[in-house]
Amino acid sequence: MTRGHDVVLTGRFEETDVKRYFHLPFAVPAGVRQLHVRYSYNDQIDSDPLIGGGNTLDIGIFDERGIAPSSPGYRGWSGSEKLEFTIDAEWATPPYRAGPIGAGTWHVMLGPYKVGPRGCDYRVEIRFDAGRPREDRIVLRHGPPRRPRLPAAEPGWIRGDLHCHTLYSDGDSWPSEMLVAAADAGLAFLGATDHNSVAHHPEYGGGGGALPIVVPGVEITTYHGHWNAWGTQRWYDFREPTAAGVSTSMRQALADGAFVSVCHPKPFGPPWEYAETRGFPAIEVWNGPWERLNSASLAFWEEHLRRGDRVVALGGSDTHLLRSPHHAKLGQPTTWVRIEGDWTSHEPRLAREAVLAALRRGDAFLSASPAGPQLYLTPDPRGALLRVRSAVGTTLALVSDAGSIHAEAIDSDEYERRFELSRGIRYVRAQILDGTGSILALTNPLWLSG
Ligand SMILES: [Zn+2]
């Protein structure tokens, strides 16, 4: 065995290289069972988009099967979260995938997310069979979940959260802990959307029983915006941060049968900068607490609705941390979906499909928490029927393509009312607001014509 580092890759990025990916080849000899990668660079700063003046360098790795789009050789990407990691035939540092270390040309992928005025000099050291022991894991949350008492939902409706992160990207907990926490929050399903990772899927499994149903997903995290794909076990290319590159990846996901949404199109979301991209069936209109600029996402969604694009609104808490206080909490917001058939008898795979089918139909509303408010908007022969629960003391508003068409205070927990709608209205949707104008719940639109 060679002493020191078996491979050292060095180089420099300039400010003109920013937000692009570079693939550095290196040879892996036959018979290797473990690979350890460590990298360093000067003037390192946090990935927070508000911080500048230095360098943030993202890293990922591809094995001998190659770097083509959707290549099975993709072993993972850890952004700038980890300065070293191990990939072993039997185990790997999350978010990397364990498995055979094939002989041939591998590639370290580097992405200079930020390059400061002094440039970014990097050094990547790779060791073969350094004998790193399997990393310990600490699991704090286990045992049977304690589901809270919540106001009952109408028959067929279940609540869930579509967006969260674990140690398989930049979260602080394991998938099993996220599932227990989601059950403790009262959720029936959980979308598992680590950044550019598929290695979390086997660990999550299908869920069910006392735990939420798992809707497997991935947050495709690019340098100019993020999008989620659910109902897929594949990764989708994130390396071409242009409208054309994103459109190609999205089309691939949709062709695979995945359901797709643009994530958090609002300032500091980070925002969605692919104005030319079309064809996504959903928008994450509500990400984390409403006050965190979600009105910008709502405006983005309404632009689409007024154009006649029947894009579905959904929500996600974007929970990253279970071990320390954070503004993002599971179920805040909650996405409610209407399931066809008997949910309780569904096995996990069918239950997952039922959740995805409801999202595709737009049979969904959003609320600030699993406790509500609940907002059921259904078609009626002459307009719409609306039922509201858990919203006493709030304000109800009806919004159409022509603007606000009705507002009233809610003073009963049994609110039910029929609305006749004038001709020419293309859609109507409902929302609940608190005294400060923050949204507490919102429905998808009821499309009335065409
Ligand atoms: Zn995101």
Short mmCIF file of N, CA, C and O in Angstrom, two decimals, residues 165-277:
data_model
loop_
_atom_site.label_atom_id
_atom_site.label_comp_id
_atom_site.label_asym_id
_atom_site.label_seq_id
_atom_site.Cartn_x
_atom_site.Cartn_y
_atom_site.Cartn_z
N HIS A 165 -35.63 17.35 5.02
CA HIS A 165 -34.22 16.96 4.78
C HIS A 165 -33.66 16.21 5.97
O HIS A 165 -34.02 16.48 7.11
N THR A 166 -32.78 15.27 5.69
CA THR A 166 -32.13 14.48 6.74
C THR A 166 -30.62 14.62 6.61
O THR A 166 -30.12 15.44 5.83
N LEU A 167 -29.89 13.75 7.31
CA LEU A 167 -28.43 13.72 7.17
C LEU A 167 -28.01 13.31 5.76
O LEU A 167 -26.83 13.41 5.42
N TYR A 168 -28.96 12.84 4.94
CA TYR A 168 -28.63 12.55 3.55
C TYR A 168 -28.55 13.82 2.70
O TYR A 168 -28.33 13.74 1.49
N SER A 169 -28.77 14.99 3.33
CA SER A 169 -28.30 16.25 2.73
C SER A 169 -27.91 17.15 3.89
O SER A 169 -27.00 16.77 4.64
N ASP A 170 -28.56 18.26 4.09
CA ASP A 170 -28.08 19.19 5.12
C ASP A 170 -28.96 19.21 6.36
O ASP A 170 -28.95 20.19 7.10
N GLY A 171 -29.69 18.11 6.60
CA GLY A 171 -30.45 18.01 7.85
C GLY A 171 -29.58 17.47 8.98
O GLY A 171 -28.41 17.15 8.77
N ASP A 172 -30.18 17.35 10.19
CA ASP A 172 -29.39 16.89 11.34
C ASP A 172 -29.85 15.55 11.90
O ASP A 172 -29.39 15.14 12.95
N SER A 173 -30.79 14.87 11.21
CA SER A 173 -31.37 13.65 11.77
C SER A 173 -31.46 12.56 10.72
O SER A 173 -31.30 12.81 9.53
N TRP A 174 -31.72 11.33 11.19
CA TRP A 174 -31.82 10.18 10.29
C TRP A 174 -33.25 10.02 9.79
O TRP A 174 -34.19 10.47 10.45
N PRO A 175 -33.44 9.35 8.66
CA PRO A 175 -34.80 9.14 8.15
C PRO A 175 -35.76 8.53 9.19
O PRO A 175 -36.91 8.97 9.29
N SER A 176 -35.30 7.56 9.97
CA SER A 176 -36.21 6.95 10.95
C SER A 176 -36.67 7.98 11.98
O SER A 176 -37.81 7.96 12.43
N GLU A 177 -35.77 8.91 12.32
CA GLU A 177 -36.14 9.96 13.29
C GLU A 177 -37.14 10.94 12.68
O GLU A 177 -38.07 11.41 13.34
N MET A 178 -36.95 11.25 11.40
CA MET A 178 -37.86 12.17 10.72
C MET A 178 -39.26 11.56 10.66
O MET A 178 -40.26 12.25 10.85
N LEU A 179 -39.33 10.25 10.44
CA LEU A 179 -40.63 9.59 10.36
C LEU A 179 -41.34 9.60 11.71
O LEU A 179 -42.56 9.85 11.78
N VAL A 180 -40.60 9.32 12.79
CA VAL A 180 -41.22 9.35 14.12
C VAL A 180 -41.69 10.78 14.42
O VAL A 180 -42.80 10.99 14.92
N ALA A 181 -40.86 11.76 14.10
CA ALA A 181 -41.23 13.16 14.36
C ALA A 181 -42.47 13.56 13.56
O ALA A 181 -43.33 14.30 14.05
N ALA A 182 -42.57 13.05 12.33
CA ALA A 182 -43.73 13.38 11.49
C ALA A 182 -44.99 12.74 12.08
O ALA A 182 -46.08 13.34 12.07
N ALA A 183 -44.87 11.53 12.61
CA ALA A 183 -46.01 10.88 13.27
C ALA A 183 -46.38 11.68 14.53
O ALA A 183 -47.57 11.93 14.78
N ASP A 184 -45.38 12.10 15.29
CA ASP A 184 -45.63 12.90 16.50
C ASP A 184 -46.35 14.21 16.16
O ASP A 184 -47.03 14.78 17.00
N ALA A 185 -46.14 14.70 14.95
CA ALA A 185 -46.81 15.93 14.52
C ALA A 185 -48.23 15.66 14.02
O ALA A 185 -48.97 16.59 13.72
N GLY A 186 -48.59 14.38 13.88
CA GLY A 186 -49.94 14.03 13.46
C GLY A 186 -50.08 13.86 11.96
O GLY A 186 -51.19 13.90 11.43
N LEU A 187 -48.97 13.64 11.26
CA LEU A 187 -49.01 13.56 9.80
C LEU A 187 -49.20 12.12 9.31
O LEU A 187 -48.66 11.18 9.90
N ALA A 188 -49.95 11.98 8.22
CA ALA A 188 -50.23 10.66 7.65
C ALA A 188 -49.27 10.32 6.51
O ALA A 188 -49.15 9.15 6.14
N PHE A 189 -48.65 11.35 5.92
CA PHE A 189 -47.66 11.07 4.87
C PHE A 189 -46.53 12.09 4.96
O PHE A 189 -46.69 13.18 5.52
N LEU A 190 -45.37 11.68 4.43
CA LEU A 190 -44.18 12.54 4.48
C LEU A 190 -43.42 12.42 3.16
O LEU A 190 -43.04 11.32 2.75
N GLY A 191 -43.21 13.55 2.52
CA GLY A 191 -42.37 13.59 1.32
C GLY A 191 -40.92 13.70 1.74
O GLY A 191 -40.55 14.60 2.50
N ALA A 192 -40.08 12.76 1.27
CA ALA A 192 -38.68 12.69 1.68
C ALA A 192 -37.83 13.25 0.55
O ALA A 192 -37.58 12.59 -0.44
N THR A 193 -37.39 14.51 0.71
CA THR A 193 -36.80 15.25 -0.41
C THR A 193 -35.42 15.79 -0.12
O THR A 193 -35.21 17.01 -0.07
N ASP A 194 -34.46 14.90 0.11
CA ASP A 194 -33.10 15.39 0.32
C ASP A 194 -32.55 16.00 -0.97
O ASP A 194 -32.93 15.63 -2.07
N HIS A 195 -31.60 16.96 -0.78
CA HIS A 195 -31.00 17.66 -1.92
C HIS A 195 -30.16 16.70 -2.76
O HIS A 195 -29.19 16.11 -2.26
N ASN A 196 -30.50 16.57 -4.03
CA ASN A 196 -29.69 15.81 -4.99
C ASN A 196 -29.25 14.45 -4.45
O ASN A 196 -28.13 14.01 -4.71
N SER A 197 -30.14 13.80 -3.70
CA SER A 197 -29.79 12.51 -3.10
C SER A 197 -30.88 11.49 -3.39
O SER A 197 -32.06 11.83 -3.42
N VAL A 198 -30.47 10.26 -3.59
CA VAL A 198 -31.42 9.14 -3.63
C VAL A 198 -31.03 8.10 -2.58
O VAL A 198 -31.73 7.12 -2.38
N ALA A 199 -29.91 8.34 -1.87
CA ALA A 199 -29.41 7.35 -0.93
C ALA A 199 -30.28 7.25 0.32
O ALA A 199 -30.16 6.29 1.08
N HIS A 200 -31.16 8.23 0.54
CA HIS A 200 -32.04 8.16 1.72
C HIS A 200 -33.20 7.19 1.51
O HIS A 200 -33.82 6.75 2.46
N HIS A 201 -33.52 6.86 0.25
CA HIS A 201 -34.73 6.07 -0.01
C HIS A 201 -34.74 4.70 0.65
O HIS A 201 -35.72 4.34 1.30
N PRO A 202 -33.64 3.89 0.51
CA PRO A 202 -33.69 2.57 1.14
C PRO A 202 -33.86 2.67 2.65
O PRO A 202 -34.52 1.84 3.26
N GLU A 203 -33.28 3.71 3.25
CA GLU A 203 -33.36 3.83 4.70
C GLU A 203 -34.77 4.23 5.16
O GLU A 203 -35.23 3.80 6.21
N TYR A 204 -35.44 5.07 4.39
CA TYR A 204 -36.81 5.44 4.73
C TYR A 204 -37.75 4.24 4.59
O TYR A 204 -38.66 4.06 5.39
N GLY A 205 -37.58 3.44 3.55
CA GLY A 205 -38.55 2.40 3.28
C GLY A 205 -39.88 3.00 2.89
O GLY A 205 -39.95 4.17 2.48
N GLY A 206 -40.96 2.24 3.02
CA GLY A 206 -42.27 2.70 2.56
C GLY A 206 -43.09 3.39 3.63
O GLY A 206 -44.11 4.00 3.34
N GLY A 207 -42.68 3.27 4.91
CA GLY A 207 -43.50 3.83 5.99
C GLY A 207 -44.75 3.00 6.18
O GLY A 207 -44.84 1.84 5.78
N GLY A 208 -45.77 3.61 6.80
CA GLY A 208 -47.04 2.91 7.05
C GLY A 208 -47.09 2.36 8.47
O GLY A 208 -46.14 2.49 9.23
N GLY A 209 -48.20 1.75 8.80
CA GLY A 209 -48.42 1.30 10.17
C GLY A 209 -48.58 2.52 11.08
O GLY A 209 -49.35 3.42 10.78
N ALA A 210 -47.80 2.55 12.17
CA ALA A 210 -47.88 3.69 13.09
C ALA A 210 -47.17 4.92 12.53
O ALA A 210 -47.31 6.02 13.06
N LEU A 211 -46.41 4.72 11.45
CA LEU A 211 -45.61 5.82 10.89
C LEU A 211 -46.30 6.38 9.64
O LEU A 211 -47.13 5.71 9.03
N PRO A 212 -45.92 7.58 9.24
CA PRO A 212 -46.48 8.12 8.00
C PRO A 212 -46.05 7.29 6.78
O PRO A 212 -45.00 6.65 6.79
N ILE A 213 -46.90 7.34 5.75
CA ILE A 213 -46.53 6.79 4.46
C ILE A 213 -45.42 7.65 3.87
O ILE A 213 -45.49 8.88 3.94
N VAL A 214 -44.40 7.03 3.33
CA VAL A 214 -43.30 7.78 2.73
C VAL A 214 -43.60 8.03 1.24
O VAL A 214 -43.92 7.09 0.51
N VAL A 215 -43.50 9.27 0.84
CA VAL A 215 -43.58 9.61 -0.58
C VAL A 215 -42.13 9.93 -0.99
O VAL A 215 -41.61 11.00 -0.67
N PRO A 216 -41.45 8.97 -1.63
CA PRO A 216 -40.02 9.17 -1.91
C PRO A 216 -39.83 10.32 -2.89
O PRO A 216 -40.60 10.46 -3.84
N GLY A 217 -38.81 11.12 -2.65
CA GLY A 217 -38.59 12.24 -3.54
C GLY A 217 -37.14 12.70 -3.51
O GLY A 217 -36.29 12.11 -2.85
N VAL A 218 -36.90 13.75 -4.27
CA VAL A 218 -35.58 14.35 -4.34
C VAL A 218 -35.77 15.84 -4.64
O VAL A 218 -36.66 16.20 -5.42
N GLU A 219 -35.01 16.69 -3.96
CA GLU A 219 -35.04 18.12 -4.28
C GLU A 219 -33.88 18.39 -5.22
O GLU A 219 -32.71 18.38 -4.80
N ILE A 220 -34.21 18.60 -6.47
CA ILE A 220 -33.17 18.88 -7.46
C ILE A 220 -32.70 20.31 -7.19
O ILE A 220 -33.45 21.27 -7.34
N THR A 221 -31.46 20.41 -6.76
CA THR A 221 -30.92 21.64 -6.20
C THR A 221 -29.89 22.19 -7.17
O THR A 221 -28.80 21.65 -7.31
N THR A 222 -30.29 23.25 -7.88
CA THR A 222 -29.40 23.84 -8.87
C THR A 222 -28.97 25.22 -8.41
O THR A 222 -29.51 25.75 -7.45
N TYR A 223 -28.05 25.82 -9.13
CA TYR A 223 -27.51 27.11 -8.71
C TYR A 223 -28.46 28.27 -8.94
O TYR A 223 -28.19 29.38 -8.50
N HIS A 224 -29.61 28.05 -9.62
CA HIS A 224 -30.55 29.17 -9.80
C HIS A 224 -31.97 28.80 -9.44
O HIS A 224 -32.92 29.43 -9.93
N GLY A 225 -32.15 27.77 -8.63
CA GLY A 225 -33.49 27.40 -8.19
C GLY A 225 -33.58 25.92 -7.90
O GLY A 225 -32.76 25.13 -8.38
N HIS A 226 -34.58 25.55 -7.09
CA HIS A 226 -34.77 24.16 -6.67
C HIS A 226 -36.13 23.66 -7.17
O HIS A 226 -37.08 24.43 -7.25
N TRP A 227 -36.20 22.37 -7.46
CA TRP A 227 -37.52 21.77 -7.75
C TRP A 227 -37.56 20.38 -7.14
O TRP A 227 -36.54 19.71 -7.00
N ASN A 228 -38.80 19.98 -6.74
CA ASN A 228 -38.99 18.67 -6.13
C ASN A 228 -39.60 17.71 -7.14
O ASN A 228 -40.43 18.10 -7.96
N ALA A 229 -39.18 16.45 -7.05
CA ALA A 229 -39.82 15.36 -7.79
C ALA A 229 -40.17 14.28 -6.77
O ALA A 229 -39.34 13.90 -5.96
N TRP A 230 -41.43 13.81 -6.81
CA TRP A 230 -41.88 12.77 -5.89
C TRP A 230 -42.36 11.56 -6.68
O TRP A 230 -42.80 11.68 -7.82
N GLY A 231 -42.30 10.40 -6.00
CA GLY A 231 -42.77 9.18 -6.65
C GLY A 231 -41.72 8.63 -7.59
O GLY A 231 -42.04 8.00 -8.60
N THR A 232 -40.46 8.89 -7.28
CA THR A 232 -39.36 8.41 -8.11
C THR A 232 -38.19 8.03 -7.20
O THR A 232 -38.00 8.62 -6.14
N GLN A 233 -37.43 7.05 -7.62
CA GLN A 233 -36.24 6.64 -6.87
C GLN A 233 -34.97 7.13 -7.56
O GLN A 233 -33.86 6.78 -7.16
N ARG A 234 -35.14 7.92 -8.64
CA ARG A 234 -33.97 8.33 -9.43
C ARG A 234 -33.49 9.70 -9.04
O ARG A 234 -34.21 10.48 -8.45
N TRP A 235 -32.26 10.01 -9.42
CA TRP A 235 -31.77 11.38 -9.29
C TRP A 235 -31.92 12.05 -10.65
O TRP A 235 -31.95 11.37 -11.69
N TYR A 236 -32.03 13.35 -10.65
CA TYR A 236 -32.16 14.10 -11.91
C TYR A 236 -31.07 15.15 -12.00
O TYR A 236 -30.65 15.71 -10.99
N ASP A 237 -30.63 15.36 -13.20
CA ASP A 237 -29.44 16.19 -13.38
C ASP A 237 -29.66 17.61 -12.89
O ASP A 237 -30.66 18.23 -13.18
N PHE A 238 -28.69 18.10 -12.13
CA PHE A 238 -28.74 19.45 -11.55
C PHE A 238 -27.55 20.27 -12.00
O PHE A 238 -27.34 21.39 -11.54
N ARG A 239 -26.75 19.71 -12.94
CA ARG A 239 -25.45 20.33 -13.22
C ARG A 239 -25.50 21.42 -14.28
O ARG A 239 -24.53 22.12 -14.47
N GLU A 240 -26.64 21.55 -14.99
CA GLU A 240 -26.73 22.60 -16.00
C GLU A 240 -27.73 23.65 -15.55
O GLU A 240 -28.94 23.51 -15.77
N PRO A 241 -27.27 24.70 -14.89
CA PRO A 241 -28.20 25.66 -14.29
C PRO A 241 -28.72 26.69 -15.29
O PRO A 241 -28.53 27.89 -15.13
N THR A 242 -29.38 26.19 -16.34
CA THR A 242 -30.01 27.07 -17.33
C THR A 242 -31.46 26.60 -17.49
O THR A 242 -31.80 25.47 -17.12
N ALA A 243 -32.31 27.46 -18.05
CA ALA A 243 -33.72 27.09 -18.25
C ALA A 243 -33.80 25.83 -19.11
O ALA A 243 -34.61 24.95 -18.85
N ALA A 244 -32.92 25.72 -20.12
CA ALA A 244 -32.95 24.53 -20.99
C ALA A 244 -32.54 23.29 -20.21
O ALA A 244 -33.18 22.23 -20.34
N GLY A 245 -31.50 23.39 -19.39
CA GLY A 245 -31.03 22.25 -18.61
C GLY A 245 -32.09 21.78 -17.63
O GLY A 245 -32.33 20.58 -17.47
N VAL A 246 -32.73 22.74 -16.96
CA VAL A 246 -33.77 22.40 -15.98
C VAL A 246 -34.98 21.79 -16.68
O VAL A 246 -35.55 20.80 -16.22
N SER A 247 -35.36 22.35 -17.82
CA SER A 247 -36.51 21.81 -18.56
C SER A 247 -36.26 20.37 -18.98
O SER A 247 -37.15 19.52 -18.89
N THR A 248 -35.04 20.08 -19.44
CA THR A 248 -34.71 18.72 -19.86
C THR A 248 -34.83 17.75 -18.69
O THR A 248 -35.44 16.67 -18.80
N SER A 249 -34.28 18.12 -17.53
CA SER A 249 -34.35 17.24 -16.35
C SER A 249 -35.79 17.05 -15.89
O SER A 249 -36.19 15.95 -15.52
N MET A 250 -36.55 18.14 -15.91
CA MET A 250 -37.96 18.05 -15.48
C MET A 250 -38.76 17.15 -16.39
O MET A 250 -39.57 16.35 -15.93
N ARG A 251 -38.53 17.29 -17.71
CA ARG A 251 -39.25 16.43 -18.67
C ARG A 251 -38.94 14.97 -18.40
O ARG A 251 -39.80 14.11 -18.48
N GLN A 252 -37.66 14.70 -18.07
CA GLN A 252 -37.26 13.33 -17.76
C GLN A 252 -38.01 12.81 -16.53
O GLN A 252 -38.54 11.69 -16.53
N ALA A 253 -38.10 13.64 -15.50
CA ALA A 253 -38.80 13.23 -14.28
C ALA A 253 -40.27 12.96 -14.56
O ALA A 253 -40.84 11.95 -14.11
N LEU A 254 -40.90 13.85 -15.34
CA LEU A 254 -42.32 13.67 -15.66
C LEU A 254 -42.52 12.42 -16.50
O LEU A 254 -43.48 11.67 -16.29
N ALA A 255 -41.59 12.16 -17.42
CA ALA A 255 -41.69 10.95 -18.25
C ALA A 255 -41.55 9.69 -17.40
O ALA A 255 -42.13 8.65 -17.73
N ASP A 256 -40.82 9.78 -16.30
CA ASP A 256 -40.70 8.64 -15.38
C ASP A 256 -41.94 8.46 -14.51
O ASP A 256 -41.97 7.57 -13.67
N GLY A 257 -42.90 9.37 -14.63
CA GLY A 257 -44.11 9.28 -13.81
C GLY A 257 -44.03 10.04 -12.51
O GLY A 257 -44.90 9.91 -11.66
N ALA A 258 -42.97 10.83 -12.33
CA ALA A 258 -42.83 11.61 -11.09
C ALA A 258 -43.79 12.80 -11.11
O ALA A 258 -44.19 13.29 -12.17
N PHE A 259 -44.16 13.27 -9.93
CA PHE A 259 -44.90 14.52 -9.79
C PHE A 259 -43.87 15.59 -9.42
O PHE A 259 -42.96 15.33 -8.63
N VAL A 260 -44.02 16.78 -9.98
CA VAL A 260 -42.95 17.78 -9.93
C VAL A 260 -43.49 19.13 -9.47
O VAL A 260 -44.57 19.54 -9.90
N SER A 261 -42.76 19.81 -8.60
CA SER A 261 -43.12 21.19 -8.26
C SER A 261 -41.87 22.07 -8.25
O SER A 261 -40.78 21.62 -7.92
N VAL A 262 -42.09 23.33 -8.60
CA VAL A 262 -41.07 24.35 -8.34
C VAL A 262 -41.07 24.60 -6.84
O VAL A 262 -42.12 24.67 -6.22
N CYS A 263 -39.90 24.72 -6.22
CA CYS A 263 -39.82 24.93 -4.77
C CYS A 263 -39.62 26.42 -4.45
O CYS A 263 -38.88 27.11 -5.16
N HIS A 264 -40.28 26.84 -3.39
CA HIS A 264 -40.08 28.17 -2.78
C HIS A 264 -39.65 29.27 -3.76
O HIS A 264 -38.55 29.81 -3.64
N PRO A 265 -40.54 29.65 -4.70
CA PRO A 265 -40.19 30.74 -5.63
C PRO A 265 -40.37 32.10 -4.97
O PRO A 265 -41.31 32.84 -5.27
N LYS A 266 -39.45 32.45 -4.09
CA LYS A 266 -39.56 33.68 -3.30
C LYS A 266 -38.15 34.12 -2.91
O LYS A 266 -37.22 33.31 -2.93
N PRO A 267 -37.99 35.40 -2.55
CA PRO A 267 -36.66 35.85 -2.16
C PRO A 267 -36.09 34.98 -1.04
O PRO A 267 -36.81 34.63 -0.10
N PHE A 268 -34.84 34.65 -1.13
CA PHE A 268 -34.11 33.84 -0.15
C PHE A 268 -34.63 32.40 -0.05
O PHE A 268 -34.25 31.67 0.85
N GLY A 269 -35.53 31.97 -0.97
CA GLY A 269 -36.07 30.61 -0.94
C GLY A 269 -35.02 29.52 -0.86
O GLY A 269 -35.13 28.64 -0.02
N PRO A 270 -33.93 29.52 -1.70
CA PRO A 270 -33.58 30.53 -2.70
C PRO A 270 -34.62 30.61 -3.82
O PRO A 270 -35.39 29.70 -4.01
N PRO A 271 -34.60 31.77 -4.53
CA PRO A 271 -35.65 32.03 -5.52
C PRO A 271 -35.54 31.13 -6.74
O PRO A 271 -34.57 30.39 -6.92
N TRP A 272 -36.55 31.23 -7.58
CA TRP A 272 -36.63 30.47 -8.83
C TRP A 272 -36.27 31.43 -9.95
O TRP A 272 -36.98 32.40 -10.18
N GLU A 273 -35.15 31.17 -10.62
CA GLU A 273 -34.66 32.13 -11.61
C GLU A 273 -34.77 31.61 -13.04
O GLU A 273 -34.10 32.12 -13.94
N TYR A 274 -35.59 30.54 -13.22
CA TYR A 274 -35.75 29.97 -14.57
C TYR A 274 -37.10 30.40 -15.16
O TYR A 274 -38.02 29.59 -15.27
N ALA A 275 -37.20 31.69 -15.48
CA ALA A 275 -38.48 32.22 -15.94
C ALA A 275 -38.97 31.53 -17.20
O ALA A 275 -40.16 31.48 -17.47
N GLU A 276 -38.05 30.97 -18.00
CA GLU A 276 -38.43 30.36 -19.28
C GLU A 276 -38.94 28.94 -19.12
O GLU A 276 -39.51 28.39 -20.07
N THR A 277 -38.70 28.33 -17.98
CA THR A 277 -39.07 26.92 -17.82
C THR A 277 -40.58 26.78 -17.69
O THR A 277 -41.21 27.50 -16.92
#
